[in-house]
Backbone as a ProteinNet text record, in pm:
[ID]
protein_1_A
[PRIMARY]
MNHYLVELASVMAVFSFAIVAPGADTAMVMRQSLTHGRRAGILTAFGVGTSLLFHLSYTILGLGLVVSQSLLLFSLIKWAGAAYLAYMGVMALRAPAPVLPEAGAAEATGNRMSALKAFGLGFITNALNPKPILFFLSLFSTLVSPATPALVKGGYGLVMATCLIAWFSAVSCFLTMPRVREAFARAGQWINRVTGLVFIAFSVRLALSRAE
[TERTIARY]
-1285	-1172.8	-1071.5	-992.4	-914.6	-893.2	-1021.8	-993.6	-950.6	-1055	-997.3	-833.6	-799.6	-641.7	-572.6	-587.8	-490.4	-567.4	-646.1	-683.4	-575.2	-566.5	-506.1	-302.6	-294.4	-198.1	-104.9	-226.6	-223.6	-190.3	-315.6	-282.9	-160.2	-120.4	41.5	134.5	97.8	237.1	297.2	171.6	184	220.3	104.5	156.9	286.2	365.1	476.7	572.9	560.2	656.2	623.7	526.3	454.2	525.2	487.8	572.8	687.4	755.9	953.2	949.9	903.4	910.1	931	1065.8	1053.6	944.1	875.4	782.5	774.8	679	681.1	612.7	615.9	553.4	687.5	776.7	896.5	1016.3	991.6	1072.8	1042.1	892.9	843.2	876.8	859.7	892.5	1076.9	1139.7	1299.1	1322.3	1234.6	1311.3	1203.3	1104.9	1025.8	1191.6	1174.3	1314.5	1396	1502.5	1615.8	1622.5	1511.5	1502.3	1406.5	1315.6	1263	1295.7	1322.6	1368.3	1232.4	1335.9	1244.6	1083.7	1066.5	889.6	811.3	841.7	815.5	766.5	876.9	861.4	776.3	780.6	649.4	511.4	557.4	391.6	340.1	441	385.6	383.5	488.5	396.2	251.8	220.3	56.4	-21.4	64.7	-50.5	-88.8	51.9	25.5	-55.7	-34.6	-59.3	-251.8	-293.7	-428.2	-538.6	-408.6	-498.7	-476.3	-389.3	-470.4	-578.7	-570.5	-761.1	-862.7	-797.3	-876.7	-951.1	-768.6	-835.4	-885.5	-843.6	-894.3	-1073.2	-1099.6	-1239.8	-1357.3	-1282.1	-1396.2	-1412.7	-1282.6	-1268.5	-1319.6	-1367.3	-1460.9	-1582.5	-1610.1	-1762.1	-1770.7	-1748.8	-1707	-1690.1	-1664.4	-1646.4	-1531.5	-1411.1	-1238.9	-1327.6	-1398.6	-1423.9	-1467	-1590.8	-1624.2	-1479.6	-1427.5	-1300.6	-1185.7	-1214.5	-1122.8	-1161.3	-1297.8	-1364.3	-1405.3	-1349	-1392.1	-1266.2	-1230.8	-1100.7	-1096.8	-1219	-1227.9	-1175.2	-1243.9	-1203.1	-1069.2	-1030.7	-901.2	-793.4	-797.1	-710.8	-690.4	-852.6	-787.4	-763.3	-745.5	-698.6	-555	-493.9	-371.7	-283.3	-382	-360.5	-262.5	-385.1	-364.8	-287.2	-207.1	-121.2	52.7	29	118.2	195	82	123.4	172.3	123	118.1	287.6	330.2	450.7	563.3	497	568.5	677	509	539.8	602.6	616.8	762.8	851.2	850.2	1035.4	1063.9	971.1	1058.7	1099.1	985.5	1037.4	1174.9	1170.7	1293.7	1394.7	1413.7	1509.1	1569	1467.7	1466.7	1528.3	1487.2	1570.5	1679.4	1723.2	1866.6	1908.8	2009.9	2042.5	2002.2	1916.3	1885.4	1964.3	1935.1	1992.7	1904.3	2008.5	1920.9	1936.9	1780.2	1822.7	1895.4	1947.2	2040.5	1912.6	2033.7	1999.6	1946.4	1858.9	1818.4	1785.7	1696.6	1694.2	1566.6	1490.8	1373.3	1437.7	1365.4	1373.3	1416.9	1543.1	1557.7	1450.7	1414	1277.9	1294.5	1331.9	1355	1309	1355.6	1314.6	1204.7	1098.4	955.7	913.9	851.2	729.2	581.6	506	398.1	291.4	243.6	200.2	75.7	27.1	-63.9	-52.7	49.3	144.3	213.2	283	369.6	250.6	180.4	35.1	7.2	-74.5	-112.7	12	115.3	206.9	186.7	210.1	219.3	81.7	-37.8	-177.1	-216	-173.4	-178.6	-94.6	35.4	98.5	66	-24.7	-29.5	-180.5	-276.5	-415.1	-438.9	-346.3	-327.8	-285.8	-277.6	-187.4	-355.3	-356.3	-481.8	-429.5	-302.5	-213.2	-286.9	-297.9	-339.2	-523.2	-558.5	-708.3	-710.1	-635.6	-654.6	-515.5	-440	-368.5	-456.4	-558.3	-636.3	-750.8	-798.3	-891.3	-819.6	-706.4	-638.8	-651.2	-574.9	-563.9	-683.7	-796.8	-888.5	-963.5	-994.5	-1094.8	-1003.1	-899.4	-783.4	-780.2	-771.8	-690.7	-840.6	-902	-1020	-1150.4	-1189.3	-1352.8	-1447.6	-1564.1	-1666.8	-1741.5	-1689.3	-1844.7	-1801.4	-1649.8	-1593.3	-1683.1	-1688.7	-1733.7	-1677.7	-1743.4	-1682.7	-1617.5	-1638	-1583.1	-1425.1	-1475.7	-1359.6	-1243.2	-1283.3	-1146	-1149.6	-1246.8	-1190.7	-1055.1	-1049.6	-991.5	-859.8	-851	-695.1	-672.1	-740.5	-678.3	-635.8	-674.2	-641.6	-485.5	-451.6	-326.9	-232.7	-315.7	-215.8	-150.8	-219.5	-238.1	-121.7	-114.4	-31.8	125.5	111.8	276.1	332.2	226.9	288.9	320.2	248.1	344.1	429	425.3	579.3	686.9	692.5	752	832.9	778.8	796.1	843.1	764	825.8	959.7	1023.3	1135	1219.7	1171.7	1292.7	1347.6	1200.5	1246.1	1297.2	1307.4	1431.6	1545.7	1567.7	1691.3	1777.6	1719.6	1712.5	1782.5	1742.4	1744	1871.7	1903.5	2013	2130.3	2247.5	2330.9	2436.4	2442.9	2585.2	2519.9	2407	2346.5	2305.1	2247	2229.2	2361.6	2468.7	2625.8	2628.6	2616.7	2637.8	2570.8	2414.4	2357.4	2358.5	2461	2456	2564.4	2667.2	2844.4	2716.3	2614.8	2601.3	2494.5	2479	2459.1	2332.6	2361.8	2232.5	2225	2291.9	2255.9	2136.3	2096.9	1950.7	1836.6	1816	1722	1719.5	1904.5	1839.4	1769.2	1847.7	1758.4	1702.1	1619.2	1487.6	1368.6	1467.9	1378.9	1333.8	1459.1	1465.6	1373.4	1388.5	1251.8	1152.3	1109	999.2	925	1041.4	955.2	953.5	1026.4	1050.1	917.4	885.8	782.1	627	618.2	529.8	510.9	642.9	653.9	586	626	571.5	427.5	395.2	242.4	167.8	181.2	125.7	110.7	254.6	239	158.2	97.3	47.2	-133.5	-137	-301.8	-343.9	-506.3	-626.4	-617.5	-547.8	-556.2	-656.2
2858.4	2699.9	2825.9	2934.4	2987.2	3018.4	3076.8	3100.3	3054.4	2873.3	2753.9	2687	2748.2	2729.4	2837.7	2969.7	3065.2	3001.1	2944.3	2935.6	2771.8	2700.6	2603.5	2601.5	2710.6	2729.5	2832.9	2917.5	2958.7	2877.8	2752	2689.5	2627.9	2548.1	2473.8	2523.8	2662	2764.1	2744.4	2742.5	2736	2615.2	2542	2394.8	2321.9	2334.3	2318.1	2336.1	2459.1	2448.3	2391.9	2340	2338.2	2121.1	2055	1943.8	1926.1	2038.9	1947.7	2015	2073.3	2122.8	1966.8	1947.8	1845.1	1820.1	1702.2	1672.6	1512.1	1484.6	1356.1	1218.3	1318.9	1252.5	1179.3	1330.4	1294.9	1173.8	1212	1133.5	958	924.6	783.2	769.2	878.1	770.6	779.6	832.2	815.4	660.2	676.8	567.2	435.6	427.7	304.4	280.5	409.1	366.2	310	331.9	297.3	135.9	120	8.1	-117.7	-95.8	-187.7	-111.3	-67	-67.7	-12.8	97.8	154.1	118.7	-66.1	-65.7	-36.6	-33.3	14.3	167.7	239.6	396.5	438.1	373.9	414.3	415.5	271.6	265	344.9	336.9	482.1	626.1	655.2	801.6	739.1	670.7	656	604.5	618.7	637.9	745.4	843.9	1012.2	1036.8	1035.5	1092.1	1065.4	929.8	889.6	975.2	956.9	1069.6	1244	1258.8	1378.5	1406	1363.6	1286.6	1339.9	1261.4	1230.1	1347.4	1408.9	1559.4	1622.3	1658.3	1740.2	1738.7	1577.3	1551.4	1588	1559.8	1638.8	1771.9	1816.2	1982.8	2042.9	1961.9	2029	2033.1	1897.5	1894.7	1985.5	2025.5	2141.4	2054.2	1912.5	1908	1938.1	1969.2	2064	2191.2	2184.4	2369.2	2327.7	2240.2	2183.3	2155.6	2035.4	2025.1	2103.1	2209.4	2349.5	2419.2	2413.4	2553	2486	2293.9	2206.7	2213.7	2195.7	2220	2087.5	1993.8	1862.4	1764.8	1778.4	1724	1706.9	1874	1909.1	1845.5	1846.9	1760.6	1636.5	1529.3	1431.8	1376.1	1402.8	1371.2	1443.8	1530.8	1602.7	1508.3	1467.6	1353	1226.4	1210.7	1035.2	1067.7	1167.7	1183.8	1191.4	1238.8	1257.1	1085	1084	937.8	811.4	845.7	751	812.4	858.2	957.2	912.6	938.4	887.4	719.3	683.5	518.6	459.5	551.7	497.5	546.8	702.3	713.9	640.8	547.7	485.8	321.1	298.7	161.8	182.3	336.2	304.3	288.9	374.6	388.4	228.3	160.8	3	-85.4	-4.8	-172.1	-164.4	-260.1	-308.9	-235.4	-205.7	-180.6	-228.3	-118.4	-170.8	-237.1	-351.8	-424.2	-413.8	-320.2	-260.9	-407	-418.3	-486	-505	-567.3	-578.9	-472.8	-375.6	-300.5	-368.3	-347.5	-416.2	-554.5	-542.1	-700.8	-676.8	-771.5	-811.8	-802.4	-716.6	-690.4	-839.4	-796.7	-984.3	-1021.2	-1106.2	-1183.1	-1165.4	-1106.9	-1071.2	-923.2	-901.2	-736.5	-680.8	-810.9	-776.6	-708.1	-638.4	-546.4	-544.6	-591.9	-598.6	-444.4	-466.1	-375.5	-274.9	-343.4	-268	-224.2	-292.3	-204.8	-102.2	-98.6	37.1	129.7	106.9	203.8	281.9	133.5	179.1	313.7	299.3	351.5	493	527.1	644.6	728.7	620.8	709	682	661.5	716.3	812	842.7	913.5	1063.4	1069.3	1211.3	1217.4	1105.3	1114.8	1169.4	1159.6	1166.1	1341.2	1377.7	1492.6	1620.9	1694.2	1754.8	1911.4	1913.6	2042.2	2097.2	1907.7	1943.4	2032.5	2000.7	2068.8	2223.2	2249	2371.5	2462.1	2379.7	2426.3	2397.4	2308	2336.2	2434.9	2452.1	2551.2	2741	2725.3	2831.7	2849.4	2759.6	2765.5	2802	2687.1	2701.8	2831.1	2883.3	3024.7	3154.6	3167.1	3302.5	3237.2	3178.1	3116.8	3022.7	3026.3	2981.9	2988.7	3071.3	3088.5	3016.7	3100.7	3012.7	2949.4	2982.3	2958.3	2873.4	2828.7	2709.1	2572.5	2511.8	2397.7	2277.4	2181.8	2084.9	1997.6	1938.7	1859	1935.2	2043.7	2152	2155.7	2145.9	2160.3	2006.5	1918.7	1780.2	1727.3	1857.2	1831.9	1896.4	1947.3	2054	1956.2	1862.9	1791	1698.2	1622	1497.7	1593.7	1706.5	1735.6	1765.4	1799	1824.3	1675.4	1551.1	1389.8	1405.5	1419.1	1303.2	1391	1516.7	1604.3	1505.5	1492	1439.5	1350.3	1240.2	1108.3	1119.1	1201.1	1192.7	1247.4	1329.6	1394.3	1294.7	1195.8	1131.3	996.7	965.4	884.3	906.8	1001.9	1052.8	1043.8	1081.2	1074.3	938.8	864.8	694.8	644.4	708.1	629.1	721.8	792	899.2	802.8	765.1	741.4	548.1	493.5	350.7	353.7	466.2	418.1	367.1	286.5	195.7	287.4	442.3	520.2	562	611.2	652.8	578.8	462.4	302.9	340.1	295.2	231.4	326.3	452	569	515.5	509.4	521	358.1	274	156.9	189.4	251	248.7	348	428.1	457.6	391.9	226.9	128.8	252.7	206.9	200.2	370.1	428.4	595.7	625.7	541.8	581.7	525	452.1	447.8	566	575	673.7	809.3	863.3	994.7	963.9	890	884.8	890.6	795.1	772	903	951.1	1132.1	1231.3	1208.3	1306.1	1297.9	1147	1114.1	1191.7	1172.2	1195.3	1390.7	1412	1575.5	1659.5	1524.4	1568.4	1553.8	1471.4	1457.7	1552.5	1615.2	1660.4	1785.5	1847.6	1973.9	1921.5	1846	1775	1788.5	1812.1	1830.5	1950.8	2059.4	2166.8	2248.2	2203.7	2265.5	2297.8	2426	2439.9	2482.8	2491.6	2527.7	2685.5	2736.3	2918.5	2889.7
-2087.1	-2115.9	-2066	-2112.6	-2084.1	-1913.3	-1850.8	-1732.8	-1657.7	-1718.2	-1625.2	-1604.4	-1779.5	-1735.1	-1653.3	-1673.1	-1589.1	-1465.6	-1372.3	-1240.3	-1210.1	-1310.2	-1297.5	-1283.9	-1342	-1387.8	-1232.6	-1207	-1084.1	-966.7	-922.7	-859.5	-820.8	-937.7	-1001.1	-965	-981	-961.9	-784.9	-712.9	-554.4	-473.5	-577.4	-508.2	-584.5	-684.1	-676.3	-582.4	-527.1	-401	-260.7	-274.2	-127.4	-140.6	-329.7	-300.1	-334.1	-358.3	-296	-182	-104	57.9	144.4	235.5	293.7	409.3	419.9	481.2	521.6	606.3	656.3	469.9	453.5	300.2	197.3	204.4	138.4	206.4	381.9	477	436.2	423.8	410.8	297.1	165.9	72.5	21.4	117.9	110	215.7	272.3	390.4	305.2	245.9	202.3	46.8	-43.8	-151.9	-102.3	45.9	45.7	58.5	179.5	281.2	269.2	82.6	-0.2	-66.7	-179.9	-290.2	-387.6	-506.3	-648.1	-610.4	-605.8	-631.7	-486.2	-378.1	-257.8	-226.3	-278.6	-317.1	-387.3	-491.8	-584.7	-612.3	-517.8	-420.9	-307.2	-269.6	-132.7	-181.8	-274.9	-372.7	-398.3	-475.1	-509.1	-388.9	-267.4	-162.3	-90	-115.7	-77.2	-180.8	-307.5	-428	-414.2	-370.8	-361.2	-239.8	-145.7	-17.2	-44.7	-103.7	-176.3	-236.1	-294.2	-347.4	-247.4	-164.1	-62.9	32.3	59.2	94.9	7.5	-92	-127.4	-191.5	-236.9	-211.2	-136.1	43.9	128.2	141.8	90.8	109.3	-29.3	-143.2	-249.4	-206.7	-90.5	-71.9	48.8	74.9	215.3	323.2	350.3	466.8	542	458.3	519.5	561.6	528	639.3	798.2	788.5	889.7	975.7	955.5	1063.6	1053.7	969.2	1045.1	1142.2	1132.7	1211.3	1347.2	1356.1	1510.8	1506.4	1662.4	1702.1	1738.3	1790	1819.9	1751	1608.8	1501.1	1470.7	1418.7	1422.7	1468.3	1660.7	1722.2	1721.4	1676.7	1667.9	1545.7	1440.2	1321.6	1382.3	1392.6	1493.2	1543.4	1677.5	1758.9	1686.1	1589.9	1563	1463.8	1379	1251.3	1349.6	1427	1510.4	1660	1627	1747.6	1659.8	1489.1	1410.1	1376.4	1332.4	1294.9	1440.5	1540.2	1646.1	1646.6	1637.4	1607.6	1516.1	1378.5	1292.8	1337.3	1359.4	1413.2	1548.1	1615.4	1730	1643.2	1565.2	1461.7	1409.8	1338.3	1238.8	1349.3	1457.5	1564.4	1611.2	1670.3	1681.1	1581.9	1429	1353.9	1332.9	1300.7	1239.2	1087.5	1103.9	909.6	810.5	777.1	616.8	569.7	514.9	389.4	253.4	179.5	97.3	-31.3	-124.1	-207.6	-322	-420.3	-523.6	-620.3	-645.6	-808.6	-890	-991	-1067	-1065.2	-945	-891.9	-799	-805.6	-673.9	-589.2	-493.6	-342.1	-295.5	-213.4	-116.4	-49.9	-59.6	4.4	154.7	255.6	351.9	347.9	242.5	276.8	154.5	180.4	23.2	134.1	83.8	140.2	50.1	97.6	-20.4	-80.2	-213.2	-300.1	-196.2	-91.1	-13.4	112	169.8	283.1	172.1	98.8	51.4	54	-48.1	-42.5	68.7	185.7	256.2	357.2	359.9	462.6	378.7	242.4	176.1	236.7	221.4	181.6	352.8	478.2	579	614	623	639.9	557.4	502.8	412.3	523.1	505.2	562	710.3	751.7	913.5	972.6	874.5	837.2	842.7	937.9	887.5	836.5	780.8	732.5	601.5	520.1	366.5	414	479.2	497.5	470	549.1	568.4	433	390.6	318.9	148.1	148.2	53.2	32.7	137.1	184.6	159.8	189.3	153.4	48	-54.5	-132.7	-287.1	-292.5	-320.2	-332.2	-193.3	-144.1	-141.7	-218.6	-282.1	-417.5	-457.1	-642.2	-768.2	-662.6	-755.7	-715	-814.2	-822.3	-754	-695.7	-629.8	-755.6	-842.7	-992.6	-1025	-985.6	-1058.8	-1049.6	-1096.9	-1118.1	-1037.7	-940.9	-835.7	-941.8	-1070.9	-1167.3	-1208.1	-1226.6	-1238.9	-1141.5	-993.8	-915.5	-880	-914.8	-905.4	-1023.9	-1159	-1248.7	-1168.8	-1116.9	-1049.5	-917.1	-884.9	-802.2	-863.5	-959.8	-1050.3	-1088.7	-1152.3	-1221.2	-1072.6	-979.7	-877.5	-792.6	-788.4	-752.5	-878.6	-1000.5	-1035.4	-1018	-1046.5	-1034.9	-889.2	-797.3	-687	-681.7	-754.7	-768.6	-858.3	-953.5	-1061.5	-993.9	-867.3	-759.6	-681.5	-644.4	-580.7	-640.2	-714.3	-782.1	-861.3	-899.2	-918	-818.9	-704.4	-571.8	-579.1	-550.8	-514.7	-661.4	-813.7	-870.1	-864.7	-835.4	-785.4	-684.7	-568.4	-416.6	-455.5	-569	-572.8	-732.7	-742.5	-830.9	-815.5	-921.6	-833.5	-707.4	-748.3	-700.9	-573.2	-596.9	-463.3	-378.2	-375.6	-330.5	-250.8	-358.1	-267.3	-141	-202.9	-52.2	58.3	23	146.1	180.3	103.7	156.6	302.9	244.7	401.7	465.3	392.3	590.7	695.2	656.3	690.2	848.5	932.1	1061	1100	989.9	1031.4	930.3	843.8	775.4	886.6	980.6	1050.2	1153	1182.1	1297.3	1244.4	1120.4	1093.4	1018.4	965.5	971.2	1041.6	1167.8	1300.5	1367.8	1349.2	1410.5	1318.7	1239.7	1122	1164.6	1144.8	1123.4	1290.5	1426.7	1554.4	1514.8	1530.3	1474.5	1423	1287.3	1253.5	1314	1417	1461.5	1583.6	1664.5	1761.2	1675.2	1523.4	1455.2	1450.1	1493.9	1390.3	1501.7	1667.7	1755.3	1814.6	1733.8	1841.3	1755.3	1568.8	1512.9	1517.8	1491	1558.6	1441.7	1445.6	1317.9	1283.5	1274.5	1247.4	1108
[MASK]
++++++++++++++++++++++++++++++++++++++++++++++++++++++++++++++++++++++++++++++++++++++++++++++++++++++++++++++++++++++++++++++++++++++++++++++++++++++++++++++++++++++++++++++++++++++++++++++++++++++++++++++++++++

């Protein structure tokens, strides 16, 4: 038991840096929170966390190694993810200035997003990024013993996903605080321009990545 706790602590020590590092997931949660409100931002966070469990599940099963060693599979996932981020970037650049919903009230009728769509945006943004495959493979191969049962590894993943959801939910709550919202409201169209360019930048970065 103590051995597993040490492993979990080691994994979380590394993963904590990955959580706070800016990425496409962060940009998506921020945009969802600013344009569609706290509810959409938190649902998007749950989508990202669920996608993390998706990546981790097939990594534990050994399929992650297959993908990392197959240039074709890695490239297919990579280009699909890059295209998706580029599309989101273009849509953000073309979108009108966001109308932020009233603080403490339900989202404006015209700006409300369904729970399934908000969750799906978070899930797809993370699922179409092949880099987590390589991250989990390197993380588990160096910090987790091969003798550790798959169920225990799954427990590690559940803790990681929970922490990721908690972090992004906290980000969403912060961004939807009245004073913060007011500051972003004054930015107006720049919210879409900046997030659009960020999505496109991550698209280019993903397209240029390699399976090392």
